[in-house]
Coordinates of C-alpha atoms and ligand atoms in Angstrom, one line a residue:
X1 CA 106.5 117.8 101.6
X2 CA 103.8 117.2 104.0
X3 CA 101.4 114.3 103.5
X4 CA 98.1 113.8 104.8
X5 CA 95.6 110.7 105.4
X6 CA 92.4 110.4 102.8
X7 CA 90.4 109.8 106.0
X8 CA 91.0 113.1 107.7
X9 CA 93.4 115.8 107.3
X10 CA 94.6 116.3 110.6
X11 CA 97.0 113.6 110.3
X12 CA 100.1 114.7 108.9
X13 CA 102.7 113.6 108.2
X14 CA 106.4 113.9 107.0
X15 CA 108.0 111.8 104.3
X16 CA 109.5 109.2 106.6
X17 CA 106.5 109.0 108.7
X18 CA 104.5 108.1 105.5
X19 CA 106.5 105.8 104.2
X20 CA 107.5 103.8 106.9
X21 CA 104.1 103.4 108.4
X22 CA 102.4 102.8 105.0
X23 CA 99.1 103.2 106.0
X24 CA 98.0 106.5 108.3
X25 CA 96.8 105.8 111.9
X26 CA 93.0 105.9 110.7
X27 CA 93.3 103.8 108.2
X28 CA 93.7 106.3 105.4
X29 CA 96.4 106.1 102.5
X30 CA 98.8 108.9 102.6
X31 CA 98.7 111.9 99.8
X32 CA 100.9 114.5 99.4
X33 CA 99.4 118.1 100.3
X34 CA 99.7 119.5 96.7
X35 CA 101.1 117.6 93.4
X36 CA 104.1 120.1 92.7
X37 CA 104.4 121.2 88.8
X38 CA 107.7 120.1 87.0
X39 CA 110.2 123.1 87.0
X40 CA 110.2 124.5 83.3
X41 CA 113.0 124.0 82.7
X42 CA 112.3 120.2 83.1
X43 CA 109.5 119.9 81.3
X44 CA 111.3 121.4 78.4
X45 CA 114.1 118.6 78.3
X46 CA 112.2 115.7 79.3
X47 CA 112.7 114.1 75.9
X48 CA 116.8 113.9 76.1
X49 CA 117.1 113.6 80.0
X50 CA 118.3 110.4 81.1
X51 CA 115.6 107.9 83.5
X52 CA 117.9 108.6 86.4
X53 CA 117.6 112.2 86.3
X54 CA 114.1 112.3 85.6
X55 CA 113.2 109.9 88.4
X56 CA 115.3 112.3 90.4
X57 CA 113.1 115.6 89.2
X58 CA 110.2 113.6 89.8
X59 CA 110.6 112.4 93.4
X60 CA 112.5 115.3 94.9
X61 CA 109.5 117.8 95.9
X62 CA 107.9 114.5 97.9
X63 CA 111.0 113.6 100.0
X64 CA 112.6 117.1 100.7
X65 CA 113.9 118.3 103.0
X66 CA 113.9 114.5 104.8
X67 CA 116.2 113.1 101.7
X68 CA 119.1 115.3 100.7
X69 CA 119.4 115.8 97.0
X70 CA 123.2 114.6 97.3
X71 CA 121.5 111.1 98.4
X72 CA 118.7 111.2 96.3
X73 CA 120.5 111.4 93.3
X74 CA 123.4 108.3 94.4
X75 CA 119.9 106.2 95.2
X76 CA 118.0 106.9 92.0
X77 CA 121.5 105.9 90.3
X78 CA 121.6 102.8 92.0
X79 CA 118.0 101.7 92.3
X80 CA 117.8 102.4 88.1
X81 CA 120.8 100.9 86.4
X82 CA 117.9 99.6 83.6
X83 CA 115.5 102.5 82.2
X84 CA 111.9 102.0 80.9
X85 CA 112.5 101.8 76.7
X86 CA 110.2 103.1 74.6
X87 CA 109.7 101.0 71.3
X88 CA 107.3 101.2 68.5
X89 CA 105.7 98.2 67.6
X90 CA 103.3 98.2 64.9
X91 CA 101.3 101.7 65.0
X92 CA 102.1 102.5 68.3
X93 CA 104.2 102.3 71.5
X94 CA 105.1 99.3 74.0
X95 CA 106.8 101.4 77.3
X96 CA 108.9 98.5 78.5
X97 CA 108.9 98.4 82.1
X98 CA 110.3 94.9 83.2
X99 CA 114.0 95.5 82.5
X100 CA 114.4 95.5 86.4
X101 CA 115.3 92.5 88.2
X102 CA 112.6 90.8 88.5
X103 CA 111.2 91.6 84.8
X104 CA 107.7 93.8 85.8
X105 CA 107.2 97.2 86.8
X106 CA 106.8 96.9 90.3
X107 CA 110.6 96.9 90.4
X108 CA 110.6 101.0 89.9
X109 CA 108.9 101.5 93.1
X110 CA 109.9 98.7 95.4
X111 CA 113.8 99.4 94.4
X112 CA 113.4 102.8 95.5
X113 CA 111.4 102.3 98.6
X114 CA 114.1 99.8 99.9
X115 CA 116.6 102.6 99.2
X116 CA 114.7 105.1 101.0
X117 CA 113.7 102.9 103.9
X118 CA 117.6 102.1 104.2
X119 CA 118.6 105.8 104.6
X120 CA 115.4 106.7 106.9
X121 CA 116.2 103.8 109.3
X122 CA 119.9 104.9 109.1
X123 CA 121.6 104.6 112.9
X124 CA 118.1 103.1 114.6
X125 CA 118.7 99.7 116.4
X126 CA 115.8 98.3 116.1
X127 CA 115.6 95.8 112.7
X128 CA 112.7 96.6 110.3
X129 CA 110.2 94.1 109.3
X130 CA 108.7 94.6 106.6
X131 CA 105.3 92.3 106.0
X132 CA 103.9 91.8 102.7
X133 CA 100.9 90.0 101.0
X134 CA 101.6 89.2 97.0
X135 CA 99.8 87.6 94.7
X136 CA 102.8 87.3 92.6
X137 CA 104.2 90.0 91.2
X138 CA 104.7 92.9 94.4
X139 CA 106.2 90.0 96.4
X140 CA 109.1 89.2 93.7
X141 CA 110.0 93.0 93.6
X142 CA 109.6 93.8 97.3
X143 CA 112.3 90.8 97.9
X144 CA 114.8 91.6 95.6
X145 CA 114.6 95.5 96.1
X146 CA 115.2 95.0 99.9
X147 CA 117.2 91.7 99.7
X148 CA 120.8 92.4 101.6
X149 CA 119.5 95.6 103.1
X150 CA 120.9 96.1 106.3
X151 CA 118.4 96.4 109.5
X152 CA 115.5 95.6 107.3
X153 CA 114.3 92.2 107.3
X154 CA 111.0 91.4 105.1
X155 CA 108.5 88.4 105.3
X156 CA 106.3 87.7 102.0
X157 CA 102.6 86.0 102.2
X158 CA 101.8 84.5 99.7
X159 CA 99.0 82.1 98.4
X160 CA 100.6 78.4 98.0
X161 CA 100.0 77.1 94.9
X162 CA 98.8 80.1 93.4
X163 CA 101.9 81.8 91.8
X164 CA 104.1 80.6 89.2
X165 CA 106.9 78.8 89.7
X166 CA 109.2 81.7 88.3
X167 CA 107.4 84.0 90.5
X168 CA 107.8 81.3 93.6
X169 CA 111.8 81.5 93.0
X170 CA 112.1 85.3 93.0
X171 CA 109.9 85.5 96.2
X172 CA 111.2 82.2 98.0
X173 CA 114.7 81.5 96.6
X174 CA 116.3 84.2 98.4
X175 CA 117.0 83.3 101.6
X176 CA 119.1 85.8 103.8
X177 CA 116.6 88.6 105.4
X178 CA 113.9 87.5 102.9
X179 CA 111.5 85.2 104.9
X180 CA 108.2 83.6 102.3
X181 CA 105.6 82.0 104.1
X182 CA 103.6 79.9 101.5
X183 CA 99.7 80.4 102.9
X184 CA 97.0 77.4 103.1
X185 CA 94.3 79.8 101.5
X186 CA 93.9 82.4 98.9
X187 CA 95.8 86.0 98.3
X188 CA 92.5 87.7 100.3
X189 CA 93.7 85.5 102.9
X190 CA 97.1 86.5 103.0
X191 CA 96.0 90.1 102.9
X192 CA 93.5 89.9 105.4
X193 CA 97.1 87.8 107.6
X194 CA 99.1 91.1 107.3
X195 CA 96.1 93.2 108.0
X196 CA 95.4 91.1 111.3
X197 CA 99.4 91.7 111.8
X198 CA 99.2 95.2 111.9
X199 CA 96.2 95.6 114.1
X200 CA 98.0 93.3 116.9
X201 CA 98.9 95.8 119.6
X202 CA 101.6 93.4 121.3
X203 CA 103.1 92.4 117.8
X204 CA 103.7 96.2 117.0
X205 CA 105.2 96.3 120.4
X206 CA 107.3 93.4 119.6
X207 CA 108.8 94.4 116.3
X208 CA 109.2 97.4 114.3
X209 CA 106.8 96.3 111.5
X210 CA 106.1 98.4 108.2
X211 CA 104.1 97.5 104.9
X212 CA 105.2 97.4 101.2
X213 CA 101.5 97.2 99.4
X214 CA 101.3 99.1 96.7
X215 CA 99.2 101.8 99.1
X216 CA 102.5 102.9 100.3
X217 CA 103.7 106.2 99.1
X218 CA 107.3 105.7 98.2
X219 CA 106.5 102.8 96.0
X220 CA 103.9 105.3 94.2
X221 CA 105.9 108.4 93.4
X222 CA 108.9 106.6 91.2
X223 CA 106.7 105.1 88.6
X224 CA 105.2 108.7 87.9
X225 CA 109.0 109.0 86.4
X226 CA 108.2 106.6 83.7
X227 CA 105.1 108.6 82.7
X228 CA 107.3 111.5 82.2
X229 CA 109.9 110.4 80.7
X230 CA 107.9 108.4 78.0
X231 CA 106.0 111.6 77.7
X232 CA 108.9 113.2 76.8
X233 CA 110.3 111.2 74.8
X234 CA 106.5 111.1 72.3
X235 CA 106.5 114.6 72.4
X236 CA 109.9 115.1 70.7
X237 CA 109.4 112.6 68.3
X238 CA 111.8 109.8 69.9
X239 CA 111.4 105.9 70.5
X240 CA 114.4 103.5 71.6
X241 CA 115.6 100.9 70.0
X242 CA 114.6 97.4 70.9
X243 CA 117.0 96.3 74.3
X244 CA 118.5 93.0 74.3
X245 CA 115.7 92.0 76.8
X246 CA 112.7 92.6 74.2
X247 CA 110.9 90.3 73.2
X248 CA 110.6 91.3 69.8
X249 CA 111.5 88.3 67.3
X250 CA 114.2 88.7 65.1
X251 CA 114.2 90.0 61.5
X252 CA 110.7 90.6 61.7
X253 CA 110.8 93.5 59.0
X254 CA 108.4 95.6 61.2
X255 CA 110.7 97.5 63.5
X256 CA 111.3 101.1 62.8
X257 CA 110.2 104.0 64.6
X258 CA 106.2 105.0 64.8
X259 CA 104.8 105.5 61.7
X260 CA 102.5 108.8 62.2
X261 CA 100.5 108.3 58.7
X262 CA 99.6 104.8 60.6
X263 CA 98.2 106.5 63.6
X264 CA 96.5 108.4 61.6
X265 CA 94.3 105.7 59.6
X266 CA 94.1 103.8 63.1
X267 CA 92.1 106.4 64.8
X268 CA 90.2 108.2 61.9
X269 CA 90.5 112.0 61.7
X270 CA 90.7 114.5 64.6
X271 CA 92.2 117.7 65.5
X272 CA 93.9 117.3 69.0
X273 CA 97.4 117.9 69.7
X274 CA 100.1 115.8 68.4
X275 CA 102.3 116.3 71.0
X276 CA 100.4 114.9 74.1
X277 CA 100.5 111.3 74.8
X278 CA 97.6 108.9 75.3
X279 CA 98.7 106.1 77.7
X280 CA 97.0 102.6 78.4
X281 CA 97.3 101.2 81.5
X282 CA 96.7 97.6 82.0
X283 CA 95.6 98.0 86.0
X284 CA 94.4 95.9 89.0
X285 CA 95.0 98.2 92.3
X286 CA 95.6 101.0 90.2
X287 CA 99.1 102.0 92.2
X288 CA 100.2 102.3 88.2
X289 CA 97.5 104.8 87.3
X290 CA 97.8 107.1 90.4
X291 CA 101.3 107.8 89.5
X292 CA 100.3 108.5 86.2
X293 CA 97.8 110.8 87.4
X294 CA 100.9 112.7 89.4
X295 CA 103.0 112.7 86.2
X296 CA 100.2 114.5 84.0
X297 CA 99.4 116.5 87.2
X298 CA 102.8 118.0 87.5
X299 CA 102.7 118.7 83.7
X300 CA 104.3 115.6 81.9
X301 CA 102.7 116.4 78.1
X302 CA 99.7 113.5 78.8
X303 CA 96.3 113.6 77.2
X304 CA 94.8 110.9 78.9
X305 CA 94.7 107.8 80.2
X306 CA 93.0 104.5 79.4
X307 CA 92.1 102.1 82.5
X308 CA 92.2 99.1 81.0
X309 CA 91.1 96.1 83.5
X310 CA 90.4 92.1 83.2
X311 CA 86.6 91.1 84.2
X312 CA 87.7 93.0 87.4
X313 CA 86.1 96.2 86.3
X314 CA 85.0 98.2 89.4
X315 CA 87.0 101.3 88.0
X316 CA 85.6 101.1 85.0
X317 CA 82.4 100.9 85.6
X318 CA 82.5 103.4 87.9
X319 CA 83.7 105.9 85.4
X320 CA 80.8 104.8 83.1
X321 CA 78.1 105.9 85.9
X322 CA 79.9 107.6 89.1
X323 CA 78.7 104.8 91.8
X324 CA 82.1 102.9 92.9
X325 CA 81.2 99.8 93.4
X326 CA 83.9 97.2 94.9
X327 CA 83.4 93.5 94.9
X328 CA 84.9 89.7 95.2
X329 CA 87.7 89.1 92.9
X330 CA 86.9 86.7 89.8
X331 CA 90.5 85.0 88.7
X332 CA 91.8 85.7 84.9
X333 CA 95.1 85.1 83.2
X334 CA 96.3 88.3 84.1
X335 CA 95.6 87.6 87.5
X336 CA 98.2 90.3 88.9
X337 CA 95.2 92.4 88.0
X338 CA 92.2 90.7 89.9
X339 CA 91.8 92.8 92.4
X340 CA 88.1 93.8 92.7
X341 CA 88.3 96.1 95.2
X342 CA 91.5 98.0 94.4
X343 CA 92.8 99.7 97.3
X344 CA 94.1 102.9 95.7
X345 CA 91.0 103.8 94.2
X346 CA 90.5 106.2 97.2
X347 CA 94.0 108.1 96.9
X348 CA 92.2 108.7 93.3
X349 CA 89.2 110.1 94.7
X350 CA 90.7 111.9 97.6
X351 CA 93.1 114.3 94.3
X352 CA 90.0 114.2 92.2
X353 CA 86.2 114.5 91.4
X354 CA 84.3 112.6 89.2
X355 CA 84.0 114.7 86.5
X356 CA 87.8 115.5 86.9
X357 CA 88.8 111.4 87.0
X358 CA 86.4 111.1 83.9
X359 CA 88.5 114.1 81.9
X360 CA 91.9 112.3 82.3
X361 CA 90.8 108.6 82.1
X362 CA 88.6 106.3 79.5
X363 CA 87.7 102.7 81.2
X364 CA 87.3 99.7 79.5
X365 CA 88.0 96.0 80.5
X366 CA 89.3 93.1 78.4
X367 CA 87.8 89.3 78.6
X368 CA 90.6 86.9 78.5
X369 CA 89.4 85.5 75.4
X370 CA 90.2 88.7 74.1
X371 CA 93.3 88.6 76.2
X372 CA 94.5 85.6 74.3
X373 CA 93.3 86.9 71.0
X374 CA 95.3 89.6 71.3
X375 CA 98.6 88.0 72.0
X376 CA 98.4 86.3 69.0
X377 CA 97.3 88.8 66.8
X378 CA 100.3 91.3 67.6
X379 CA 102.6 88.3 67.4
X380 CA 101.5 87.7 63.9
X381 CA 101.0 91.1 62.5
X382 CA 104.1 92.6 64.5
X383 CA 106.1 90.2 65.1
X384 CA 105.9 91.4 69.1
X385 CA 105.8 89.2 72.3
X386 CA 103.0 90.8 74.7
X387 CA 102.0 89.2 78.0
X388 CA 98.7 89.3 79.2
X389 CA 98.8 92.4 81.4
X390 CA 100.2 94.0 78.2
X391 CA 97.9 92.9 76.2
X392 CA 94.9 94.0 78.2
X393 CA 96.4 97.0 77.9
X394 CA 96.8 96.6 73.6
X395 CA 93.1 95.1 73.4
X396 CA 91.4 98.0 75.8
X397 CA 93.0 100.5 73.5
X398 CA 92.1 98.9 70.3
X399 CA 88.4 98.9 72.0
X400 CA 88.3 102.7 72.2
X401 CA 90.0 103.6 69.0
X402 CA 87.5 101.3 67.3
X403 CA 84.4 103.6 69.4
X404 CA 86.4 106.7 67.9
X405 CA 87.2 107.4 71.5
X406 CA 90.2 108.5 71.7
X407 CA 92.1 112.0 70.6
X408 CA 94.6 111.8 67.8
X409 CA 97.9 111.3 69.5
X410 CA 100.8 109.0 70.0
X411 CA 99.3 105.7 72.1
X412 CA 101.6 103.9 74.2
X413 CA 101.2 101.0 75.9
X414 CA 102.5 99.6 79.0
X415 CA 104.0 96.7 79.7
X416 CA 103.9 96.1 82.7
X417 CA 105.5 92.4 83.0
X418 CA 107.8 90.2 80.5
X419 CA 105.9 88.2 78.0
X420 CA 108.6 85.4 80.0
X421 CA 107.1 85.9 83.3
X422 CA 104.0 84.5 82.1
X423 CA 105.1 81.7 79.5
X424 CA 102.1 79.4 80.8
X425 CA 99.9 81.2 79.1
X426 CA 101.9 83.3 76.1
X427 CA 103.9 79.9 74.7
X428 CA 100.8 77.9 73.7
X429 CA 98.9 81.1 71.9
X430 CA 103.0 83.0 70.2
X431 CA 105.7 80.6 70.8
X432 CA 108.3 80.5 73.3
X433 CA 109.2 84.4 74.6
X434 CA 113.2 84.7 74.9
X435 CA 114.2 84.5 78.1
X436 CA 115.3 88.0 79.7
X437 CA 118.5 87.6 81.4
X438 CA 117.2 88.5 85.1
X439 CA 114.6 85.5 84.5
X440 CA 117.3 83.4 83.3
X441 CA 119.7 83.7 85.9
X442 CA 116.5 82.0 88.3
X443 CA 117.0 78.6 86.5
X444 CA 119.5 77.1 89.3
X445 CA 117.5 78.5 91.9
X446 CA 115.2 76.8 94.5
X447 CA 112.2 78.1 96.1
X448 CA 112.1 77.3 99.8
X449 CA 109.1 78.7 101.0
X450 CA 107.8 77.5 104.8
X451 CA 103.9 76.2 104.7
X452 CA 101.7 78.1 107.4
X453 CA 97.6 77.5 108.0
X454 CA 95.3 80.5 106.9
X455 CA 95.6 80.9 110.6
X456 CA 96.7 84.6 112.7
X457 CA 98.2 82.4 115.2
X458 CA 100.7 80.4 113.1
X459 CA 101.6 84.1 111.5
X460 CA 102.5 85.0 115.0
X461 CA 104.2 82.5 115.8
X462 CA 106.5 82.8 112.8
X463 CA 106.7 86.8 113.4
X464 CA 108.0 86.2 117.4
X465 CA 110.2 83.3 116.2
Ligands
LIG1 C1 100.8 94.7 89.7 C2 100.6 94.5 88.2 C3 99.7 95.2 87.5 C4 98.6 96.1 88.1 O1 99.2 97.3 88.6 P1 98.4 98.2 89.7 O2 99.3 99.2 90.1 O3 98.0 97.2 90.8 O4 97.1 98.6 89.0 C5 99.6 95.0 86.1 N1 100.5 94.2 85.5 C6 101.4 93.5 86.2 C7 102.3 92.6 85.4 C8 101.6 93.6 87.6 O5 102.5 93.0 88.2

């Protein structure tokens, strides 16, 4: 696969180029020179394959020839030894995606990328660093998917203060080639560090540095897997059973698989196709939804997709009236999505037109009032943990079903984090969410974090240390 910058297409690239460099020379965000259709034969067995061999149909066309399929398929293997369930809960679907390590979806693409940055750099001398700027979530996942990786070393920058204390373990309590630098000032600050970083002509002389924002292209293409696979799985008439990890309580009486007659009532009559899935996607740089726009792109059985934001709605209110706004970040309780300028917006707009973005997506934004509502409600009626991410996600889609919005087909949700994660705000509004066994296993660890100014120098002087 070749891959091109959204700034200008004369600079192309291979796989490895894209990935390791992150961002193209002019400032552009790598895309892949066409979106390759799912061989029939896949798209016919997408609802019995297993995750690993659907990840593995998914990403080969965007790493071959650079990543033999022999490796592919041990990486894939390795990176996804957890899938992404998909479990009815009430009249619809909850696609679990925090099974991984460190219990939200970012795991799916950060565990492959530090698989595929490991083979790439194979036999090269010179040690990797890898800077990143997190807000939380990207910086947990980022560390444990590269933690122990040889010739890759990774520094985390994140806001002090400003992430939870589970989160502060996963990205701090590592140790090893997993530096955190807690930052005097706010994530825009830390982002604006790592940009400042990669602009410094002597530091990029210095050290071989890379990025791991959600902009980079090998964290992207894995989560279209998920799309797919849950895809598949609605089409066929399948859900999963409840893991051991989901935060479903107990003897609620309201398991069972989706209940179609329920749909039915929930979204009033229509004549679409039953087999296409309608996915909500709780979203903040919208890495998510790009890869969802791959999955349907390369034929995954999708009807559309619903943005659903937090008061950060520059998406959609951009698909309500075409002019893309971007703008300061307000905090909310699902703060891995306040992102007010969301950086992948224009690999969106580099694949597709207005009118063509307004076909496959419905935007609608959640208050956190609503937010909190929400979590309560689905804990009461179905007996089901969300967090907030997820239940943006729950709440945008109720929104549209109530407007009559939406075509009469399976709905799943994502969740894209563990109702644990974010206990601060889900305990006082559901109850206590069990405790997933990769959160659980961060109980005896520290968080060891080194304090650095909101200041270019003191990041240098850390990098050259
Ligand atoms: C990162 C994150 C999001 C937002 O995903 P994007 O790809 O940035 O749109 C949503 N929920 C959780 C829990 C996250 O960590």
């Amino acid at each position: 696969m070749r891959y091109y910058s959204t700034r200008s297409a004369s600079h192309k690239a291979g796989y490895a180029q894209a990935a390791l460099a992150g961002l193209a020379p002019d400032g552009g965000l790598f895309i892949p020179e066409e979106i390759p259709p799912y061989p029939r034969s896949v798209l016919s067995s997408l609802g019995s394959m297993e995750f690993p061999d659907i990840a593995f149909e998914t990403i080969r066309p965007y790493v071959h020839p650079e990543i033999p399929d022999a490796v592919l398929g041990d990486m894939v293997r390795d990176a996804y030894p957890f899938g992404a369930p998909l479990v009815a809960v009430g009249d619809r679907f909850m696609l679990e995606l925090f099974h991984g390590p460190t219990a939200a979806f970012k795991d799916f693409g950060a565990r492959f990328m530090a698989r595929s940055f490991s083979y790439l750099r194979r036999g090269e001398s010179k040690p990797l660093r890898i800077l990143v700027a997190t807000s939380g979530d990207t910086g947990g996942a980022v560390a444990d998917g590269f933690f122990g990786v040889q010739g890759i070393s990774v520094t985390v920058l994140y806001p002090k203060g400003r992430v939870t204390p589970l989160q502060e373990k996963q990205i701090a309590g590592l140790g090893g080639n997993i530096q955190a630098l807690a930052v005097e000032g706010s994530f825009d600050d830390c982002q604006a560090l790592v940009k400042a970083a990669f602009a410094d002509q002597d530091l990029q002389k210095h050290l071989a540095l890379s990025s791991a924002n959600s902009i980079n292209i090998s964290r992207l293409i894995p989560q279209a897997a998920y799309y797919a696979a849950a895809a598949g799985r609605a089409a066929v008439g399948k859900s999963d059973p409840g893991g051991e990890a989901t935060p479903r309580v107990a003897d609620n009486g309201v398991s069972g698989r989706q209940d179609p007659d329920r749909r039915d009532s929930a979204l009033g009559s229509g004549g679409d196709s039953y087999r296409e899935l309608v996915v909500s996607v709780p979203s903040g740089n919208f890495g998510n939804l790009t890869a969802g726009l791959y999955a349907k792109a390369m034929g995954a059985p999708i009807a559309l997709f619903i943005a659903a934001t937090n008061v950060n709605k520059t998406v959609p209110d951009y698909l309500a009236d075409g002019d893309y706004r971007p703008r300061p970040s307000q905090a909310t309780i699902s703060n891995a999505m306040d992102v007010g300028a969301p950086s992948n917006f224009e690999r969106m707009a580099s694949h597709w037109s207005y009118d063509e973005l307004k076909k496959s997506i419905q935007g609608v934004w959640v208050s956190d009032e609503a937010t909190r509502e929400t979590i309560q409600q689905v804990r009461r009626d179905a007996a089901y943990f969300l967090d907030p991410h997820g239940a943006v996600g729950w709440n945008g889609a109720d929104q549209l079903i109530r407007q009559g919005g939406l075509p009469r087909c399976p709905l799943a949700i994502l969740g894209t984090a563990h109702p644990a994660k974010f206990a601060e705000v889900v305990e006082p509004l559901a109850g206590k969410p069990p405790l997933p066994p990769s959160l659980a296993r961060l109980e005896g660890r520290g968080a060891e974090g080194e304090t650095i100014p909101n200041s270019f120098e003191a990041l240098r002087g850390v990098l050259y240390a």
